XYZ file of C-alpha atoms in Angstrom:
586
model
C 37.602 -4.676 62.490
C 34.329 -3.562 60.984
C 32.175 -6.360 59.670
C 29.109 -7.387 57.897
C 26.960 -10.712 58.065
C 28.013 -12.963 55.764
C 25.212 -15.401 54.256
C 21.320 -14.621 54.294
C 18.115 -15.829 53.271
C 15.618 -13.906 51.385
C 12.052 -14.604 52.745
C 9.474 -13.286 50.872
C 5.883 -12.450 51.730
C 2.977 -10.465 49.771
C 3.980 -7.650 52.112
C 7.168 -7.292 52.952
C 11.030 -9.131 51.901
C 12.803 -10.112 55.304
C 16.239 -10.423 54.697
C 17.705 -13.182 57.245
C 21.121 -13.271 59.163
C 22.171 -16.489 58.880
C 25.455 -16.185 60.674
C 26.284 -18.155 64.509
C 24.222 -15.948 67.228
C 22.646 -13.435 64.862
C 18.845 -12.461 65.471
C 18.462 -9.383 63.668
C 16.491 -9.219 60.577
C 15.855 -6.626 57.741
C 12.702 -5.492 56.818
C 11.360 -3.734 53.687
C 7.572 -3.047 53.623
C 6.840 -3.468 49.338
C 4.294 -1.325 49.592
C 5.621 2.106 51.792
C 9.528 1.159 50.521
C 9.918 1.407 54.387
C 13.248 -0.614 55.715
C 13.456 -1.491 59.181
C 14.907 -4.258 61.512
C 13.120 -6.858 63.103
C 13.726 -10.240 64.483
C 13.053 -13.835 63.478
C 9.610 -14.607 65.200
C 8.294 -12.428 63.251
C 9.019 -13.451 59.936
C 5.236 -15.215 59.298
C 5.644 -19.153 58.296
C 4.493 -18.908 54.931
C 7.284 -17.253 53.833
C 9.247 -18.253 50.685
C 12.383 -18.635 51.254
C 15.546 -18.137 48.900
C 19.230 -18.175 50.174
C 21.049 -15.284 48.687
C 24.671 -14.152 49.255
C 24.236 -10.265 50.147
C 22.226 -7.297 48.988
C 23.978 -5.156 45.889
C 20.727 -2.825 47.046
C 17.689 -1.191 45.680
C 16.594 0.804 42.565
C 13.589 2.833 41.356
C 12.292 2.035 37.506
C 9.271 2.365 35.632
C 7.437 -0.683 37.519
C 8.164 1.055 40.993
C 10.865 -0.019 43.433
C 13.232 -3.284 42.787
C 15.645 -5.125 45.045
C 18.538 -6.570 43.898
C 20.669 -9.622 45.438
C 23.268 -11.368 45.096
C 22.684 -15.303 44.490
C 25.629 -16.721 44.070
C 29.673 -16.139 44.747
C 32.576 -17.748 44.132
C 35.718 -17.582 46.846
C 38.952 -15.306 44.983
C 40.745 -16.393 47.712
C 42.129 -14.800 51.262
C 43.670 -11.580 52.019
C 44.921 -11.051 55.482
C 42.950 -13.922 56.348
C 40.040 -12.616 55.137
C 37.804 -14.007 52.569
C 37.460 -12.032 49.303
C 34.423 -13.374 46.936
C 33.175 -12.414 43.399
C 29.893 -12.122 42.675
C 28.894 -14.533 39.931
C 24.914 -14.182 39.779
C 22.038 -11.843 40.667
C 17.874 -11.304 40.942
C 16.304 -8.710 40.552
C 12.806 -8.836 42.468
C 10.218 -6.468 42.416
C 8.478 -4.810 44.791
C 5.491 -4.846 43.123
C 3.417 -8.362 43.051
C 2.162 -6.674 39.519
C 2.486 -4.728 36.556
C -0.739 -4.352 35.342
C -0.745 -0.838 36.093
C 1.603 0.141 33.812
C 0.740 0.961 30.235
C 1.994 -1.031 27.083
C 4.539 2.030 26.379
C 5.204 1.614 30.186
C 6.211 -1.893 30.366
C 8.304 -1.782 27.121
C 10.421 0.963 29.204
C 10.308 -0.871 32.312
C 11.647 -4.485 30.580
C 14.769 -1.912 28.799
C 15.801 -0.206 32.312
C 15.714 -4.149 33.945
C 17.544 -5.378 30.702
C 20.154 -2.255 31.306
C 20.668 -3.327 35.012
C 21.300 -7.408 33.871
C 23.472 -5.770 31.468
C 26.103 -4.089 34.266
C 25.298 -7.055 36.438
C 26.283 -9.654 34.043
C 29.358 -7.516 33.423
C 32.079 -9.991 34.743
C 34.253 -8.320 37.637
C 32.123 -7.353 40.594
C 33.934 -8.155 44.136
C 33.034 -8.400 47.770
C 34.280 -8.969 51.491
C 32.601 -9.101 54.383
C 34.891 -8.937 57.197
C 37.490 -6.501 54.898
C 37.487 -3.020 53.349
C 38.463 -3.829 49.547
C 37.978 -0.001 48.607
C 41.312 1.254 50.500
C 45.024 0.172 49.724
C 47.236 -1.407 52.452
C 49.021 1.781 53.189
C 46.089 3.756 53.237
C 44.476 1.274 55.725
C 47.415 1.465 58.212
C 46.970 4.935 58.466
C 43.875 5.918 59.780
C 42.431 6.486 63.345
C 40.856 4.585 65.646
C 37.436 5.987 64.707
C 38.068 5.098 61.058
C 38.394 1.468 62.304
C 35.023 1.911 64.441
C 33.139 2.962 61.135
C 31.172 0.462 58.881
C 32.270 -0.695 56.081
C 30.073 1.057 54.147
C 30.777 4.376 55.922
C 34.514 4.133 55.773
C 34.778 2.954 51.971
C 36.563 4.898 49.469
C 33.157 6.607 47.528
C 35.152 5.881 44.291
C 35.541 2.192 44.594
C 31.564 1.554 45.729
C 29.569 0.517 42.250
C 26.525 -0.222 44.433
C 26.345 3.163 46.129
C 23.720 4.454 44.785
C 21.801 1.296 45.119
C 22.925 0.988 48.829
C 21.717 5.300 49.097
C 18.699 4.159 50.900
C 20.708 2.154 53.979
C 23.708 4.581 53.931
C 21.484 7.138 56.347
C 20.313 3.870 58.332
C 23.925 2.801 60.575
C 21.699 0.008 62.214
C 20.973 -1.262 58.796
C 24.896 -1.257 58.172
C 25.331 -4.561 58.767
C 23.271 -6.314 56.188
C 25.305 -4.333 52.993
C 28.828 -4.164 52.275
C 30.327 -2.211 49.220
C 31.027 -3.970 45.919
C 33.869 -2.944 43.980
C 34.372 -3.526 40.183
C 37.122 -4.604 38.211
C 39.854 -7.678 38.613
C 41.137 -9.202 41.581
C 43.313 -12.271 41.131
C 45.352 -14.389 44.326
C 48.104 -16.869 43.526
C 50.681 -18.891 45.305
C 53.804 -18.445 44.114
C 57.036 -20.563 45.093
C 60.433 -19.742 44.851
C 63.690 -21.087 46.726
C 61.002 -23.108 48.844
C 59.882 -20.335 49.707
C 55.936 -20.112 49.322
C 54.029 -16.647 49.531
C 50.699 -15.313 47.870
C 50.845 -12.858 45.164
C 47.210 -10.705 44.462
C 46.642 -8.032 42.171
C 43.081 -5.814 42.758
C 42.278 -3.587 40.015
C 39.588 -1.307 41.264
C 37.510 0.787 38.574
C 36.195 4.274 40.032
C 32.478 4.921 39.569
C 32.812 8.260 38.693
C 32.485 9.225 35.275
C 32.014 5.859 34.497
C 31.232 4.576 30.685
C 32.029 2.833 27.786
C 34.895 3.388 25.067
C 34.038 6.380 22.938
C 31.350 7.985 24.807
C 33.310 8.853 27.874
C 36.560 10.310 27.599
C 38.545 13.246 29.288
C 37.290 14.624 32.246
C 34.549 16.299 34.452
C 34.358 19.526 35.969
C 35.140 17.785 39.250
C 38.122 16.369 37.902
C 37.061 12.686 37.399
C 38.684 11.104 34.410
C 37.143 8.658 32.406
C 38.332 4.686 32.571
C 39.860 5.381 36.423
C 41.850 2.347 37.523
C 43.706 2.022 40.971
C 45.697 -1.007 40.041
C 47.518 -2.386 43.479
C 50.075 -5.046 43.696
C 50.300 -7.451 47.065
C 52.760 -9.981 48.209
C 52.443 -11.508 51.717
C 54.853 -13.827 53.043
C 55.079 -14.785 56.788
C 53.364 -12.081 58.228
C 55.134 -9.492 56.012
C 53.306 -7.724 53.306
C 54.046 -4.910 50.493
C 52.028 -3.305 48.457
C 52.767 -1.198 45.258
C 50.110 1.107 43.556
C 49.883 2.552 40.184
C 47.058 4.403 38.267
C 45.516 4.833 35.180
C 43.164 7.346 33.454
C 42.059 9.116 30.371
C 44.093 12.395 29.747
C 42.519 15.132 31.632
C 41.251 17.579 29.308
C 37.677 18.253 28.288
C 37.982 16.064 24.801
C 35.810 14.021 23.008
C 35.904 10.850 20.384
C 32.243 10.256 19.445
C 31.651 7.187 17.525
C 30.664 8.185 13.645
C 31.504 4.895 11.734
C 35.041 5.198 11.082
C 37.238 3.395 12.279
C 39.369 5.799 14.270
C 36.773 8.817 14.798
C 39.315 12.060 14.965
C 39.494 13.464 19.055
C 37.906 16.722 19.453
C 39.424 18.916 21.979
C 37.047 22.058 23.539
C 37.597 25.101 22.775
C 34.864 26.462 25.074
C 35.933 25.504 28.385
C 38.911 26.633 30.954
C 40.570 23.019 30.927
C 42.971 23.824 33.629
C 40.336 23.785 36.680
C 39.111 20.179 36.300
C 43.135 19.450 35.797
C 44.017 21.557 38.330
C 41.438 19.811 40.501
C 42.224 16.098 39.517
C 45.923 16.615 39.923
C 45.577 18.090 43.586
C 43.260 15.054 44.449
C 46.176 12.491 43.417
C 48.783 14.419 45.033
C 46.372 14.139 48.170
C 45.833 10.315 47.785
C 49.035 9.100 46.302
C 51.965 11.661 47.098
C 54.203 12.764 43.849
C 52.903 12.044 40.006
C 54.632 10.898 37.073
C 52.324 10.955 34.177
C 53.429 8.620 31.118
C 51.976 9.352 28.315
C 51.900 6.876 25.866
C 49.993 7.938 23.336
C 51.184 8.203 19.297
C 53.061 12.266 18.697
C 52.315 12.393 15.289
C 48.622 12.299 13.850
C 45.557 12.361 15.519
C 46.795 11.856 18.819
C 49.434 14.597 18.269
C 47.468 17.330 19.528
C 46.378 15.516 22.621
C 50.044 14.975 23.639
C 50.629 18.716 22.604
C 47.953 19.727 25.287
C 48.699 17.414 28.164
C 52.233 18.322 28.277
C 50.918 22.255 27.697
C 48.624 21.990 30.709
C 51.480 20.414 33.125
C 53.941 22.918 32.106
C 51.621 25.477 33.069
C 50.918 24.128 35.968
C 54.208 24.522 37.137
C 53.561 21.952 39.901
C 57.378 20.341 41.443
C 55.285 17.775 42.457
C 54.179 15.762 38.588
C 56.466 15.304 36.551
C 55.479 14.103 32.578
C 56.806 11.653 30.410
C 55.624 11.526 27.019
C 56.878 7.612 25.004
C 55.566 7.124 21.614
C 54.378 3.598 22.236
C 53.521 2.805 18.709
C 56.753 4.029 17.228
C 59.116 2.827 19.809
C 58.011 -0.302 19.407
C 57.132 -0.547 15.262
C 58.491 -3.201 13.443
C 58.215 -5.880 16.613
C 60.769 -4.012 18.137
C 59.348 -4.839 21.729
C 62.550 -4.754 23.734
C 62.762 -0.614 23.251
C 60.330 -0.661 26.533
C 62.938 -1.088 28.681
C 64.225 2.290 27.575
C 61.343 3.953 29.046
C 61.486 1.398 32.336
C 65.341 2.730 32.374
C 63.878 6.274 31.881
C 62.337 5.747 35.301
C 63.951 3.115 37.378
C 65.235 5.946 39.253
C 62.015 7.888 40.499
C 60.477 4.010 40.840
C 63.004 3.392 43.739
C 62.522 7.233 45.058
C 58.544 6.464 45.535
C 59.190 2.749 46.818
C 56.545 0.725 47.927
C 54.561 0.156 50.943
C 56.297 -2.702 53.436
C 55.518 -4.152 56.730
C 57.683 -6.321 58.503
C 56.636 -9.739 60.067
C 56.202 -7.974 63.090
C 53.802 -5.410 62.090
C 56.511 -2.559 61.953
C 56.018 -0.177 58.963
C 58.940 -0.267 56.957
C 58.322 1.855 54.100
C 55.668 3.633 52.429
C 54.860 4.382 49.075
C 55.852 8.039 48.238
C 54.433 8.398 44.730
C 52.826 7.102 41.543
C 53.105 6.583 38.036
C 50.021 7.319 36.570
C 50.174 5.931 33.326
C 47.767 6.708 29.875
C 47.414 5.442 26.529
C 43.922 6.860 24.204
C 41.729 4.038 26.267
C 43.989 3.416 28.940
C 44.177 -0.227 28.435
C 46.246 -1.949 26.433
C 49.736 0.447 26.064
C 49.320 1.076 29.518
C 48.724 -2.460 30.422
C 51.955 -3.508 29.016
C 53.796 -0.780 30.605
C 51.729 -1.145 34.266
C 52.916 -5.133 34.089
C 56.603 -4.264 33.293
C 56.985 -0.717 36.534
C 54.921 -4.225 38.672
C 57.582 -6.829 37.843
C 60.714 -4.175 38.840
C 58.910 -3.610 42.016
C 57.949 -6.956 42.853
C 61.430 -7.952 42.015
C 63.012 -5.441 44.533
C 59.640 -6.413 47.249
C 60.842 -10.452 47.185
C 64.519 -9.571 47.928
C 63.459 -7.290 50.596
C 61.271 -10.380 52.152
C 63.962 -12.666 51.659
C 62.631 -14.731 48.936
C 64.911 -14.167 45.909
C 68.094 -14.239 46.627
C 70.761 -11.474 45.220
C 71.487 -11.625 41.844
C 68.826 -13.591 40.790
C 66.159 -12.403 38.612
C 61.917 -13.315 38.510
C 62.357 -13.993 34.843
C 64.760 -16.745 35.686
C 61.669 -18.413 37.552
C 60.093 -20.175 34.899
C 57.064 -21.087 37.082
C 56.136 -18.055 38.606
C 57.368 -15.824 35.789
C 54.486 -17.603 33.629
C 51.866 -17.055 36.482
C 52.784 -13.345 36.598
C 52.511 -12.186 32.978
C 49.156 -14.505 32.864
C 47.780 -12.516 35.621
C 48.519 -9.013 34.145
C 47.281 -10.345 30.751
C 44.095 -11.390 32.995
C 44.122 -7.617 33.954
C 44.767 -5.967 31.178
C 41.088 -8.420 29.468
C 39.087 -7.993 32.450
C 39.422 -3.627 32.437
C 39.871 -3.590 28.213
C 36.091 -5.829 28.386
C 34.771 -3.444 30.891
C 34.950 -0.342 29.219
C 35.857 -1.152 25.395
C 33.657 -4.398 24.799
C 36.046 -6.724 24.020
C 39.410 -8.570 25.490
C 42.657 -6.334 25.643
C 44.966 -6.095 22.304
C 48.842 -6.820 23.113
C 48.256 -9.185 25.605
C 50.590 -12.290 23.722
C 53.372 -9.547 24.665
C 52.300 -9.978 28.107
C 51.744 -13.352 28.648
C 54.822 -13.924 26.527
C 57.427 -11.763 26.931
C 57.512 -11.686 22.230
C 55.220 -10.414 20.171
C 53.388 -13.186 17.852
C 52.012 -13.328 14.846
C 49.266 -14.919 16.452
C 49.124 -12.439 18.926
C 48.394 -9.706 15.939
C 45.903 -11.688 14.212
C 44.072 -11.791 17.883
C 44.382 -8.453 18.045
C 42.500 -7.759 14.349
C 40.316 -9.877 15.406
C 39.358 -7.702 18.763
C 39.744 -4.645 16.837
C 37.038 -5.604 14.263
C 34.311 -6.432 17.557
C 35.343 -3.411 19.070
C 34.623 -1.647 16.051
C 30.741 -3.193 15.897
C 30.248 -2.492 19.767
C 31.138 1.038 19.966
C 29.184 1.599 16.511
C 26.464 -0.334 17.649
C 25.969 -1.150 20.734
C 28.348 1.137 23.276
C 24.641 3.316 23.172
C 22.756 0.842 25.619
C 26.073 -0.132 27.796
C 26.978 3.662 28.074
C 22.698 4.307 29.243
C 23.278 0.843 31.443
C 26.288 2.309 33.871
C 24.501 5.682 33.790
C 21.354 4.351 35.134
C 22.972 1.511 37.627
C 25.207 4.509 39.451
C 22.382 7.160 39.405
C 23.147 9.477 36.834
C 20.115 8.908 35.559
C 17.149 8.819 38.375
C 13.901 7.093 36.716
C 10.734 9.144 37.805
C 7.611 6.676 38.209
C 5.264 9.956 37.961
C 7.151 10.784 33.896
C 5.483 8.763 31.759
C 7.420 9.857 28.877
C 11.388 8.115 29.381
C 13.675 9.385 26.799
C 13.937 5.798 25.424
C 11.686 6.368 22.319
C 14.079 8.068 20.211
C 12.002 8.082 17.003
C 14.841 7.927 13.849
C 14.612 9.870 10.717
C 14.369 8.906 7.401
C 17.898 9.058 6.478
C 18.645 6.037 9.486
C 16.259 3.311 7.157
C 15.870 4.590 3.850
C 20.249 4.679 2.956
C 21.401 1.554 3.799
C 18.248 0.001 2.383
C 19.169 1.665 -1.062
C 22.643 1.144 -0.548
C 21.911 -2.908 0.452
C 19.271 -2.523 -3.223
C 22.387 -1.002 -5.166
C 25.261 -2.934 -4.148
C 22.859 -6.362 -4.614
C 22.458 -5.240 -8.497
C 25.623 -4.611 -9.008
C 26.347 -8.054 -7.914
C 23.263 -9.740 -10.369
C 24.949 -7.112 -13.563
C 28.168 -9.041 -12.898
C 26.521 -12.723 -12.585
C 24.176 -11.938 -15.317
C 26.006 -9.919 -18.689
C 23.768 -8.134 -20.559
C 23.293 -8.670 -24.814
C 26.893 -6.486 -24.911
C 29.685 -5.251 -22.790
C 28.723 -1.651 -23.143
C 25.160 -2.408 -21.231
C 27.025 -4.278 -18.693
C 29.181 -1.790 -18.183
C 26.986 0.492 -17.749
C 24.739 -1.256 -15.415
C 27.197 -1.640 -13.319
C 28.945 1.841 -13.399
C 25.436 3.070 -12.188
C 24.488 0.761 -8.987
C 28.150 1.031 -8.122
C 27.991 4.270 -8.246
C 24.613 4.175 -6.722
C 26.014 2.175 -4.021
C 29.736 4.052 -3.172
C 27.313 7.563 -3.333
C 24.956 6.137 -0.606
C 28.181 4.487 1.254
C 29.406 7.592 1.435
C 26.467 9.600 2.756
C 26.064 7.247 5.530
C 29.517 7.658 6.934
C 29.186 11.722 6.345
C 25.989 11.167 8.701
C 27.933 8.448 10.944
C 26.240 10.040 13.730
C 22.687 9.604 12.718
C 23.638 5.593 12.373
C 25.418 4.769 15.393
C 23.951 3.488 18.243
C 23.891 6.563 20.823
C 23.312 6.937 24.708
C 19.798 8.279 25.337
C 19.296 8.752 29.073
C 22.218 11.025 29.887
C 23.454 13.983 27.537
C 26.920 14.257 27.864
C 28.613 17.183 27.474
C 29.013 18.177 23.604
C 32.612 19.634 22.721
C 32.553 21.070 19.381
C-alpha cells in the first residue's frame, strides 16, 4: 500500500528549509534552496546545527506571489478517526513561510498586493474542511479502489489520486515531476468527513460519511454556476457513505452538481438575481462531455432535479430536461420534483413520494459490499446525481433520505438489523445519523455559499420547526451580505490557491487595483444624506404641516430615487472577482 511519512520537522536556515522525516528508520530529507527554488533530497548530517527548528504535520506545498516563492505547511491536525485501519486527519492550522528573508525589494504598491494574495491563501486555508491520510488514498471510493491493477497499487499517492479530489495540486505541481520527492506530500482533499460508532442489537460497527468537493471549477455561490467547456460543473460533490463491521464493508455513492448548462446568476443586489441562460454557446458539448465522464466513473445516471417549475427557475428545468431528451442517452434517466411546492405549507412527509418514485432504480444500482472475507459481493451499478439552484440544501435533504434507504438495506445485509425492523426505530443511532448529514449538508453549504445550510432542523429532526425557519432567515440574510459583498475576494481566493490565476513576479501591475467610479461613492453617500433628513423632518416639524410635508416628500423622494439607481447599477456595487474573468453570458 502506497505511503507517505507521517510527522516532520521544518528546519530552517538563511539558505535553504530542510524538511525532516521524523518517522522509525527514515534518513531522507527534503531540500529547497530559497534562493534557486531548487528541491532536492538530502540526509540528516547535513542539515547545519543552527537550524531552527519547527515540527509541522505535512507540506500542503508551494506557491509563487508578489514577494517571490512561499511554502506552505501544515502545523497542526486533529485525528477524524480510522478507516480500514488507517488514520484519517484534518488539517486544523497552517504557515505560510517565505522564501525570501525580505521584502524590501518590493515597492509600496508591491507589498499592498503581496499582503492581499497571502490574505487570499489564509482565506481558503482557514476554510474549515481540509483532510489528509498518509498511509490511505482518500481521493478514490471503496469500489473504485478494489478495482485497479497491481501497478495502480505500486503508484504514490500523489500519482494515483483522483486529480478532482487534490485541492493542493497545484501547490504540490512542483514535486509531482519529482517521484523521489513523493514521499514527503500526500494529497489533501476538501470537504466533510465524519466517523461514528454506531450500536445496534449489540452489535457495534463504524459508520463514516466523506464528502469530497472537486477542484475544478471551483468557487463561491453566485459567481460560479453551470458548467465549463470541459464539462466541470460548479459546486461538484462526491458524497460516499461507509459502514464497516467485522471485516465487511459497503459503500454507497451519490453526487451532486450545478445543472450543466452554460448559465449564470451574477450577484446585483437583489435578493434573488434572475439566472441568465447563454444564448451564444452550443450547450450540449460540455453536457455531452460531463455526462459521458459520469457514466465512465459511476455507471447509469438519474438526475433529480429539484429545483422550483414555475418562476425563475422554470426555464432552467425547461432546459435540463430539453438537453437530456436530446441526448437520447438509455443510460440517464431525469427526474424533475418541485421541492418547494411539494413540500409548501410544512408538508415535509410528500418526500417520500419522490424516495417511492425511486426505490426501485435505488435497489437496481445497489451498493458496493465486501464480505468478511474479502469476497466482492456487489458493486454499485449507478448514481443519483441529485441538484437543487446551489446544490446544497434541497439536495441535502434528499441525499440524507436515498443514504438512510441504503444504509437500511447495507445493515440487514451485514447482519446487524434484524428483519422487519427499521433505523428510525433506533433512537440512538437514528439521532447520530441525521446529525451527521445535517453536519454535511453546513460544512459544503459554508464552503461555497458563506454560511451554514438552510433546512437542516428537517434533517436533524425528522419535522420542520419554527425554529428551524427563523434559522434559516437568519442564514439567508448573511448569505445575502456575503455574496453582495464579499463572495468577490473568496471567489479571487480559490482561483488563486488552485492556479487559475498564476501571479507573475516580473508584472508589476496585478489586477487588484480596480479603481471605482463615481457612481460606487457618490449614491449611497447621497442616499445615506437623504434618508438621514428625512428622519430629522420627522423628529423636528416645521412652523406647519404643509413644510413638513414637503420636506419630507423631497428627501424621501431623494432617497427611494437614489435607492433605486443603486440597485439598477447592482453590479457597479457588489463586491466582484478581479483576478479571473469568468465567462460573461448575456
Amino acid at each position: 500500500m502506497a505511503s507517505t511519512y507521517e510527522s516532520f520537522n521544518l528546519r530552517i536556515t538563511p539558505e535553504k528549509f530542510y524538511i525532516e522525516a521524523l518517522d522509525d528508520g527514515a534518513e531522507d530529507v527534503l531540500a529547497i534552496d530559497r534562493v534557486s527554488t531548487e528541491t532536492t533530497l538530502t540526509v540528516r548530517r547535513e542539515i547545519p546545527a543552527s537550524a531552527e527548528t519547527r515540527p509541522i504535520c505535512g507540506l500542503m506545498g508551494t506557491i509563487r506571489l508578489v514577494a517571490g516563492m512561499y511554502l506552505v505547511v501544515i502545523t497542526k491536525k486533529k485525528k477524524v478517526g480510522d478507516l480500514l485501519g488507517h488514520a484519517v486527519w484534518k488539517a486544523v492550522d497552517f504557515d505560510i513561510v517565505s522564501y525570501k528573508k525580505t521584502i524590501l525589494h518590493l515597492t509600496d504598491n508591491q507589498m499592498q498586493d503581496n499582503k492581499a494574495f497571502l490574505s487570499m491563501i489564509n482565506n481558503v486555508l482557514h476554510t474549515d474542511g481540509f483532510y489528509f491520510a498518509t498511509d490511505y488514498d482518500l481521493t478514490h471510493t471503496l469500489q473504485r479502489l478494489a478495482n485497479t491493477s497491481p501497478e495502480f497499487q505500486e503508484m504514490s499517492l500523489l500519482e494515483r489520486a483522483d486529480q478532482r479530489f487534490v485541492w493542493n495540486g497545484h501547490l504540490l505541481r512542483e514535486f509531482i515531476a519529482q517521484p523521489e520527492l513523493h514521499k514527503f506530500v500526500f494529497p489533501v482533499v476538501h470537504g466533510f468527513i465524519t466517523m461514528k460508532s454506531g450500536c445496534i442489537n449489540g452489535k457495534v460497527f463504524d459508520w463514516i460519511i466523506i464528502s469530497r468537493r472537486s477542484c475544478f471549477r471551483a468557487g463561491v455561490r453566485y459567481y460560479v454556476r453551470g458548467i465549463d467547456s470541459e464539462g466541470h460543473p460548479a459546486n461538484y460533490v462526491e458524497t460516499e457513505q461507509i459502514v464497516q463491521y467485522n471485516s465487511a464493508k459497503a459503500s454507497f455513492v451519490q453526487t451532486r452538481g450545478s445543472i450543466p448548462l452554460y448559465w449564470s446568476q451574477r450577484p446585483n443586489l437583489k435578493y434573488k438575481p434572475k439566472p441568465q441562460i447563454s444564448k451564444t454557446v452550443n450547450h450540449l458539448d460540455g453536457f455531452q462531455r460531463h455526462f459521458d465522464s459520469q457514466i465512465i466513473l459511476y455507471g447509469r445516471q438519474v438526475i433529480l432535479n429539484l429545483i422550483n417549475q414555475k418562476g425563475s427557475e422554470q426555464p432552467l428545468e425547461l432546459a435540463f430536461d430539453k438537453m437530456v431528451t436530446g441526448l437520447g442517452n438509455g443510460m440517464i434517466k431525469y427526474i424533475a420534483f418541485d421541492f418547494h411546492k411539494e413540500c409548501s405549507r410544512m408538508r415535509w412527509h410528500r418526500l417520500h413520494i419522490l424516495v417511492d418514485m425511486v426505490a426501485e432504480m435505488q435497489d437496481e444500482f445497489g451498493y458496493f459490499l465486501v464480505d468478511a472475507d474479502g469476497k466482492e459481493m456487489m458493486t454499485q451499478e449507478g448514481t443519483f446525481r441529485s441538484n437543487c439552484m446551489d446544490c446544497l440544501d434541497r439536495t441535502n435533504v434528499i441525499q440524507s433520505m436515498l443514504a438512510q434507504r441504503s444504509l437500511q438495506s447495507q445493515l440487514r445485509r451485514m447482519g446487524i438489523l434484524h428483519v422487519g425492523q427499521q433505523i428510525e426505530e433506533q433512537a440512538d443511532f437514528g439521532k447520530m445519523f441525521k446529525n451527521a448529514w445535517a453536519d454535511n449538508a453546513d460544512a459544503c453549504a459554508k464552503q461555497y455559499a458563506g454560511t451554514g445550510a438552510l433546512k437542516t432542523d428537517f434533517t436533524r429532526t425528522g419535522k420542520r420547526t419554527q425554529l428551524g425557519l427563523l434559522m434559516d432567515g437568519w442564514n439567508s440574510m448573511i448569505r445575502y451580505y456575503k455574496n453582495n459583498f464579499s463572495d468577490g475576494f473568496r471567489q479571487d481566493s480559490i482561483d488563486l490557491f488552485l492556479g487559475n490565476y498564476a501571479v507573475d513576479e516580473a508584472d508589476w501591475a496585478t489586477p487588484l487595483r480596480d479603481t471605482k467610479d463615481w457612481k460606487f461613492l457618490t449614491l449611497p453617500i447621497v442616499m445615506v444624506v437623504a434618508f438621514s433628513m428625512c428622519i430629522i423632518c420627522l423628529l423636528m416639524a416645521g412652523e406647519t404641516w404643509t413644510e413638513t410635508l414637503a420636506y419630507i416628500l423631497f428627501w424621501g423622494t431623494a432617497s427611494v430615487v437614489t435607492g433605486g439607481l443603486i440597485l439598477f447599477n447592482g453590479l457597479d456595487f457588489v463586491d466582484a472577482p478581479k483576478l479571473v474573468q469568468k465567462e460573461k453570458l448575456d
